[in-house]
Amino acid sequence: MRLVLLGCTILLLFSCGQKSNDNASVTNKGLKPYSTGKISELNVYVDDYYKTLPFRDSVLYFLDRPYLIVPIPSPTADIKERSIASFTDSNNETTANNLFVVNVEESSDILDLAELYLKRSYIDEALEGKEMALVRVKDVNSEPQQLFFLLAKNYPNVARKELSSQLKGYMQDVLNATLDVDNQRLLSSMSSRRNKQLENLVKEKFGVDMVIPREYTLVDTTENFAWIWKTTPQLYSSIVFYKSNESAENIADKVLPIRDNFGTKITTETENSRMSTLSDKKPYPIQRDLELNGKDVVETRGLWEMENDFLGGGFVNYAWENASGNITVADGFVYYSDDEQRRQMRDIDAIFSSIKP
């Protein structure tokens, strides 16, 4: 087995579940190579013992979660089921994001690999009193990188509600970590081509530190509003910053009205065009609470359209209370003429992951 371990951090997830470029091949500033693989891709290696058992199907089922939200449904991650032989023989796979589904009670190449990374004593500790456990190993062969080991005994009965819920939570952890690592990879690529002028403008007007790639240019700005975009013949990718006079009470209820308010400023050359939020048809906008730089933020995701024109797509909106007690928002939205709009939204996700309000 031709593997060299370059040092790693191991995190054990004992609980029942908790809440560039597509191919990078450069070397980072550390000793390890930069991680490889496509953005939004996860390699999965399943122990041969489980190949014909419901446990494998359940793992793949819980990994098949939708990316929220784009017009053409897409998964959160493209799942590539591979053989363990391809992992040990491929440098590209050893430096990518990977999930290993391991039977710890039967000898196999995949168990040998788990023992190489984790040691048998650690595996036994993780599974003490349990049928399965999830272990995360960070930055083993590349940076940033996540290797997950789903450790299980001979026949985990996923028909049991408790175990099924545990497995669902574990797979959501894997997907979330994959998104986080991809955000880091994308931001690392963007960091060498930042538009400092726009970053300074956003900092001065809205009090927001963030990474803005140099491909973005300023479209319009007023006292409480700024609109930047990146355009190609196929792509229309915009970010809007807006300070509302609305009080910061019940921010979640005010996000969509505020969005439709500044949407009147987002137009095309078509007469009577304006951006609006698709809030009265499925998929409806969804919200969740985040904490960024110690500040509570409401994240909203949904679909938008350009009235009286043919543009439309997904958006993500961050809203928070500013120093004046009112609401500031950052809103990213994309139109892409090809089918793969998820990939363009992932760039927006990465940029928004750098926001420090």
Tab-separated table of N, CA and C in Angstrom, residues 263-276 306-309:
chain	number	residue	atom	x	y	z
A	263	GLY	N	-34.406	45.272	-5.001
A	263	GLY	CA	-34.526	44.647	-6.317
A	263	GLY	C	-34.944	45.612	-7.407
A	264	THR	N	-35.581	46.724	-7.034
A	264	THR	CA	-35.963	47.728	-8.036
A	264	THR	C	-34.739	48.386	-8.662
A	265	LYS	N	-33.597	48.303	-7.978
A	265	LYS	CA	-32.360	48.893	-8.496
A	265	LYS	C	-31.597	47.936	-9.411
A	266	ILE	N	-31.997	46.653	-9.411
A	266	ILE	CA	-31.315	45.639	-10.213
A	266	ILE	C	-32.111	45.457	-11.497
A	267	THR	N	-31.620	46.004	-12.581
A	267	THR	CA	-32.350	46.006	-13.845
A	267	THR	C	-31.436	45.576	-14.983
A	268	THR	N	-32.046	45.352	-16.138
A	268	THR	CA	-31.304	45.123	-17.377
A	268	THR	C	-31.694	46.218	-18.365
A	269	GLU	N	-31.261	46.074	-19.607
A	269	GLU	CA	-31.613	47.062	-20.622
A	269	GLU	C	-33.067	46.940	-21.054
A	270	THR	N	-33.735	45.867	-20.659
A	270	THR	CA	-35.139	45.679	-21.004
A	270	THR	C	-36.015	46.634	-20.207
A	271	GLU	N	-36.947	47.272	-20.858
A	271	GLU	CA	-37.830	48.232	-20.197
A	271	GLU	C	-38.666	47.539	-19.113
A	272	ASN	N	-38.811	48.210	-17.982
A	272	ASN	CA	-39.610	47.729	-16.844
A	272	ASN	C	-39.052	46.445	-16.216
A	273	SER	N	-37.781	46.186	-16.431
A	273	SER	CA	-37.180	45.024	-15.774
A	273	SER	C	-36.823	45.376	-14.336
A	274	ARG	N	-36.821	44.369	-13.478
A	274	ARG	CA	-36.384	44.505	-12.088
A	274	ARG	C	-36.258	43.111	-11.495
A	275	MET	N	-35.410	42.977	-10.497
A	275	MET	CA	-35.247	41.682	-9.850
A	275	MET	C	-36.316	41.484	-8.786
A	276	SER	N	-36.872	40.288	-8.729
A	276	SER	CA	-37.826	39.963	-7.667
A	276	SER	C	-37.543	38.563	-7.146
A	306	MET	N	-35.726	37.981	-13.089
A	306	MET	CA	-35.738	39.342	-13.603
A	306	MET	C	-37.064	39.537	-14.324
A	307	GLU	N	-37.932	40.346	-13.742
A	307	GLU	CA	-39.238	40.583	-14.348
A	307	GLU	C	-39.068	41.213	-15.728
A	308	ASN	N	-39.877	40.733	-16.689
A	308	ASN	CA	-39.870	41.220	-18.072
A	308	ASN	C	-38.548	40.945	-18.791
A	309	ASP	N	-37.798	39.974	-18.296
A	309	ASP	CA	-36.573	39.537	-18.956
A	309	ASP	C	-36.418	38.046	-18.687
